[in-house]
CSV table of C-alpha atoms in Angstrom, one decimal:
chain,number,residue,atom,x,y,z
A,16,UNK,CA,147.8,162.7,-21.2
A,17,UNK,CA,149.7,162.7,-18.0
A,18,UNK,CA,149.1,160.7,-14.9
A,19,UNK,CA,148.9,162.9,-11.8
A,20,UNK,CA,149.6,161.1,-8.6
A,21,UNK,CA,146.6,159.9,-6.6
A,22,UNK,CA,146.1,160.8,-3.0
A,23,UNK,CA,145.4,157.9,-0.7
A,24,UNK,CA,144.3,157.6,2.9
A,25,UNK,CA,146.0,154.2,3.4
A,26,UNK,CA,148.8,153.6,5.8
A,27,UNK,CA,151.7,151.9,3.8
A,28,UNK,CA,154.3,149.9,5.4
A,29,UNK,CA,157.5,151.5,6.3
A,30,UNK,CA,160.8,150.5,4.7
A,31,UNK,CA,163.3,149.0,7.1
A,32,UNK,CA,166.2,150.3,5.1
A,33,UNK,CA,164.6,153.8,4.7
A,34,UNK,CA,162.4,154.2,7.7
A,35,UNK,CA,161.1,157.6,6.5
A,36,UNK,CA,159.9,156.1,3.1
A,37,UNK,CA,156.2,155.5,3.4
A,38,UNK,CA,156.4,152.7,0.7
A,39,UNK,CA,159.2,150.2,0.6
A,40,UNK,CA,159.0,150.1,-3.2
A,41,UNK,CA,160.4,153.7,-3.5
A,42,UNK,CA,164.1,152.9,-3.8
A,43,UNK,CA,163.5,150.4,-6.5
A,44,UNK,CA,162.5,152.7,-9.4
A,45,UNK,CA,165.0,155.2,-8.2
A,46,UNK,CA,167.7,152.5,-8.4
A,47,UNK,CA,166.5,150.9,-11.6
A,48,UNK,CA,166.2,154.3,-13.4
A,49,UNK,CA,170.0,155.0,-13.7
A,50,UNK,CA,170.7,151.5,-15.0
A,51,UNK,CA,168.0,151.8,-17.7
A,52,UNK,CA,169.4,155.2,-18.7
A,53,UNK,CA,172.9,153.9,-19.1
A,54,UNK,CA,171.8,151.7,-21.9
A,55,UNK,CA,172.6,152.8,-25.5
A,56,UNK,CA,169.9,155.2,-26.8
A,57,UNK,CA,167.8,154.7,-23.7
A,58,UNK,CA,167.3,158.4,-23.2
A,59,UNK,CA,165.3,158.8,-26.4
A,60,UNK,CA,163.5,155.4,-26.4
A,61,UNK,CA,160.2,154.6,-24.7
A,62,UNK,CA,161.1,153.1,-21.3
A,63,UNK,CA,159.7,151.5,-18.3
A,64,UNK,CA,156.0,150.7,-18.1
A,65,UNK,CA,154.6,150.7,-14.6
A,66,UNK,CA,151.9,148.0,-15.1
A,67,UNK,CA,148.9,147.9,-13.0
A,68,UNK,CA,148.8,144.2,-13.4
A,69,UNK,CA,148.4,143.2,-9.8
A,70,UNK,CA,145.6,141.1,-8.5
A,71,UNK,CA,145.8,143.2,-5.4
A,72,UNK,CA,143.6,146.2,-6.1
A,73,UNK,CA,144.3,148.0,-2.9
A,74,UNK,CA,145.2,151.6,-2.3
A,75,UNK,CA,148.7,150.5,-1.3
A,76,UNK,CA,149.2,149.0,-4.7
A,77,UNK,CA,147.8,152.0,-6.5
A,78,UNK,CA,150.1,154.2,-4.5
A,79,UNK,CA,153.1,151.9,-5.4
A,80,UNK,CA,152.2,152.2,-9.0
A,81,UNK,CA,152.0,156.0,-9.0
A,82,UNK,CA,155.3,156.2,-7.0
A,83,UNK,CA,157.0,153.9,-9.5
A,84,UNK,CA,155.7,155.9,-12.5
A,85,UNK,CA,156.5,159.3,-10.9
A,86,UNK,CA,160.1,158.3,-9.8
A,87,UNK,CA,160.8,157.0,-13.4
A,88,UNK,CA,159.4,160.1,-14.9
A,89,UNK,CA,161.4,162.4,-12.6
A,90,UNK,CA,164.5,160.7,-13.7
A,91,UNK,CA,163.8,161.6,-17.3
A,92,UNK,CA,162.4,158.3,-18.4
A,93,UNK,CA,159.3,157.9,-20.6
A,94,UNK,CA,156.7,155.9,-18.8
A,95,UNK,CA,153.7,154.0,-20.2
A,96,UNK,CA,151.2,153.4,-17.4
A,97,UNK,CA,148.3,151.1,-17.7
A,98,UNK,CA,145.0,152.8,-16.8
A,99,UNK,CA,143.8,150.0,-14.7
A,100,UNK,CA,144.4,146.3,-13.7
A,101,UNK,CA,146.1,144.2,-16.4
A,102,UNK,CA,147.5,140.6,-16.3
A,103,UNK,CA,151.2,140.3,-16.4
A,104,UNK,CA,151.6,138.7,-19.8
A,105,UNK,CA,150.3,141.8,-21.3
A,106,UNK,CA,153.1,143.8,-19.7
A,107,UNK,CA,155.6,141.4,-21.4
A,108,UNK,CA,153.8,141.9,-24.7
A,109,UNK,CA,153.7,145.8,-24.4
A,110,UNK,CA,157.4,146.1,-23.4
A,111,UNK,CA,158.3,144.4,-26.8
A,112,UNK,CA,155.7,146.1,-28.7
A,113,UNK,CA,156.6,149.6,-27.7
A,114,UNK,CA,160.3,148.8,-27.7
A,115,UNK,CA,160.7,149.7,-24.0
A,116,UNK,CA,163.9,149.2,-22.1
A,117,UNK,CA,162.1,147.5,-19.2
A,118,UNK,CA,158.9,147.2,-17.2
A,119,UNK,CA,157.6,147.0,-13.8
A,120,UNK,CA,154.7,145.0,-12.3
A,121,UNK,CA,153.4,145.9,-8.8
A,122,UNK,CA,152.1,142.7,-7.5
A,123,UNK,CA,152.1,139.9,-4.8
A,124,UNK,CA,151.8,137.3,-7.6
A,125,UNK,CA,149.7,134.4,-6.4
A,126,UNK,CA,150.7,135.2,-2.8
A,127,UNK,CA,148.7,136.8,0.0
A,128,UNK,CA,148.5,140.6,-0.3
A,129,UNK,CA,151.0,140.9,2.5
A,130,UNK,CA,153.7,140.0,-0.2
A,131,UNK,CA,152.9,143.0,-2.4
A,132,UNK,CA,156.0,144.0,-4.2
A,133,UNK,CA,157.8,145.1,-7.2
A,134,UNK,CA,158.8,142.9,-10.2
A,135,UNK,CA,161.3,144.3,-12.8
A,136,UNK,CA,161.3,143.2,-16.4
A,137,UNK,CA,163.9,143.6,-19.2
A,138,UNK,CA,163.4,144.6,-22.7
A,139,UNK,CA,162.7,141.1,-23.8
A,140,UNK,CA,159.6,141.0,-21.6
A,141,UNK,CA,161.1,138.6,-19.1
A,142,UNK,CA,162.0,139.2,-15.4
A,143,UNK,CA,165.6,140.5,-14.8
A,144,UNK,CA,168.3,137.9,-15.0
A,145,UNK,CA,172.1,138.3,-14.4
A,146,UNK,CA,173.9,140.6,-14.8
A,147,UNK,CA,171.0,143.1,-14.8
A,148,UNK,CA,169.6,142.1,-11.5
A,149,UNK,CA,172.8,142.5,-9.8
A,150,UNK,CA,173.4,145.8,-11.5
A,151,UNK,CA,170.1,147.1,-10.2
A,152,UNK,CA,170.8,145.9,-6.7
A,153,UNK,CA,174.1,147.7,-6.9
A,154,UNK,CA,172.3,150.9,-7.6
A,155,UNK,CA,170.0,150.2,-4.6
A,156,UNK,CA,173.0,150.0,-2.4
A,157,UNK,CA,174.2,153.4,-3.5
A,158,UNK,CA,171.2,155.2,-2.1
A,159,UNK,CA,171.9,156.3,1.5
A,160,UNK,CA,169.1,158.8,2.1
A,161,UNK,CA,165.5,159.1,1.1
A,162,UNK,CA,166.5,162.7,0.1
A,163,UNK,CA,168.3,161.2,-2.9
A,164,UNK,CA,165.0,160.0,-4.3
A,165,UNK,CA,163.4,162.2,-7.0
A,166,UNK,CA,159.7,161.8,-6.2
A,167,UNK,CA,158.1,163.9,-8.8
A,168,UNK,CA,158.4,166.3,-11.7
A,169,UNK,CA,158.4,165.7,-15.5
A,170,UNK,CA,154.9,164.3,-15.3
A,171,UNK,CA,154.8,164.8,-19.1
A,172,UNK,CA,156.9,161.8,-19.4
A,173,UNK,CA,153.9,159.6,-18.3
A,174,UNK,CA,151.5,158.4,-20.9
A,175,UNK,CA,148.3,156.5,-20.1
A,176,UNK,CA,147.7,153.3,-22.1
A,177,UNK,CA,144.9,150.8,-22.1
A,178,UNK,CA,142.3,149.5,-24.6
A,179,UNK,CA,144.5,150.0,-27.7
A,180,UNK,CA,147.1,147.7,-26.2
A,181,UNK,CA,144.4,145.2,-25.1
A,182,UNK,CA,143.3,144.9,-28.8
A,183,UNK,CA,146.9,144.4,-30.1
A,184,UNK,CA,147.6,141.8,-27.4
A,185,UNK,CA,144.4,139.9,-28.1
A,186,UNK,CA,145.2,139.8,-31.8
A,187,UNK,CA,148.6,138.5,-31.1
A,188,UNK,CA,147.1,135.7,-28.8
A,189,UNK,CA,144.6,134.8,-31.6
A,190,UNK,CA,147.6,134.5,-34.0
A,191,UNK,CA,149.2,132.0,-31.8
A,192,UNK,CA,146.4,129.5,-32.2
A,193,UNK,CA,147.9,126.4,-33.8
A,194,UNK,CA,144.7,125.1,-35.3
A,195,UNK,CA,142.2,128.0,-35.5
A,196,UNK,CA,139.9,126.0,-37.8
A,197,UNK,CA,139.4,123.5,-34.9
A,198,UNK,CA,138.5,126.4,-32.6
A,199,UNK,CA,135.9,127.5,-35.0
A,200,UNK,CA,134.5,124.0,-35.5
A,201,UNK,CA,134.3,123.5,-31.7
A,202,UNK,CA,133.0,126.9,-31.0
A,203,UNK,CA,130.3,125.6,-28.6
A,204,UNK,CA,132.8,123.7,-26.4
A,205,UNK,CA,131.8,124.3,-22.9
A,206,UNK,CA,134.6,126.1,-21.0
A,207,UNK,CA,134.6,127.0,-17.3
A,208,UNK,CA,137.0,129.8,-16.3
A,209,UNK,CA,137.9,131.2,-12.9
A,210,UNK,CA,140.5,134.0,-12.4
A,211,UNK,CA,140.5,133.2,-8.7
A,212,UNK,CA,140.1,136.9,-7.9
A,213,UNK,CA,143.0,137.8,-10.1
A,214,UNK,CA,143.8,140.0,-13.1
A,215,UNK,CA,143.1,137.3,-15.7
A,216,UNK,CA,139.4,138.4,-15.7
A,217,UNK,CA,140.5,141.5,-17.7
A,218,UNK,CA,141.5,139.5,-20.8
A,219,UNK,CA,141.0,135.8,-20.6
A,220,UNK,CA,137.2,135.8,-21.5
A,221,UNK,CA,137.9,138.3,-24.3
A,222,UNK,CA,140.8,136.1,-25.6
A,223,UNK,CA,138.6,132.9,-25.6
A,224,UNK,CA,135.8,134.9,-27.5
A,225,UNK,CA,138.2,136.3,-30.1
A,226,UNK,CA,139.6,132.8,-30.7
A,227,UNK,CA,136.1,131.6,-31.5
A,228,UNK,CA,134.7,130.0,-28.3
A,229,UNK,CA,131.2,131.2,-27.4
A,230,UNK,CA,130.2,128.8,-24.6
A,231,UNK,CA,132.5,130.2,-21.9
A,232,UNK,CA,131.3,130.4,-18.3
A,233,UNK,CA,133.0,132.5,-15.7
A,234,UNK,CA,132.8,131.5,-12.0
A,235,UNK,CA,131.1,134.7,-10.9
A,236,UNK,CA,132.0,134.1,-7.2
A,237,UNK,CA,135.6,134.4,-8.1
A,238,UNK,CA,135.4,137.0,-11.0
A,239,UNK,CA,135.9,140.1,-9.0
A,240,UNK,CA,139.6,141.1,-8.3
A,241,UNK,CA,140.1,140.9,-4.6
A,242,UNK,CA,143.5,140.6,-2.8
A,243,UNK,CA,141.8,139.1,0.2
A,244,UNK,CA,140.8,135.9,-1.9
A,245,UNK,CA,137.5,135.5,0.1
A,246,UNK,CA,136.5,132.2,-1.7
A,247,UNK,CA,139.8,130.3,-1.2
A,248,UNK,CA,142.0,129.3,1.7
A,249,UNK,CA,145.2,130.1,-0.2
A,250,UNK,CA,145.5,131.8,-3.6
A,251,UNK,CA,148.2,129.7,-5.2
A,252,UNK,CA,146.3,127.5,-7.7
A,253,UNK,CA,149.1,124.9,-7.4
A,254,UNK,CA,148.1,124.1,-3.9
A,255,UNK,CA,145.1,121.8,-3.1
A,256,UNK,CA,143.5,124.2,-0.7
């Protein structure tokens, strides 16, 4: 199953480095692609996953995801694209499970939606560290024109993934329980959970249920993913606001 690019009526930001690019994320996959491909056996291995793991479900983010997936595919790299919103830890798990060479999350993290961006991950499921980060930036600096970007083609390199990976991830989480018998014994422990309008709603309630807890209450007012964070002053849970 391939993933055709979605059309959008949004007005994405312009890139200061490439003013003709309608999404500033565009040079990133174009630059990361050659670095992934230079790795041993990378041409025949499953490669970057453009994870729809952002808590900002806006058309701009969806466009960024499709651009990322299509650019990687056009560069001859196999892409696993999540069908919809997913939390970042599942991306890290999936990179390792599918033996990918890397991964991508389009997200603003816990910041306001104006910080929407591109996070690159390595084959260990962690974000890029030296020297890989510097090598990717070096590829960015080599791009002098938007005309050098391969925007489309080879859509057959894109595979949609979703529920099957969710189940594998949840089983892994369940297996990490240190005292599973305690969870079963305390199954009616009252738990209140809020995703604060983020992507955790996709898997946290299911994870708690799979572990054995059956008295979980989700804060409904904050359960819907929304990059505007309408119920909080600032979305970072580390802040008192």
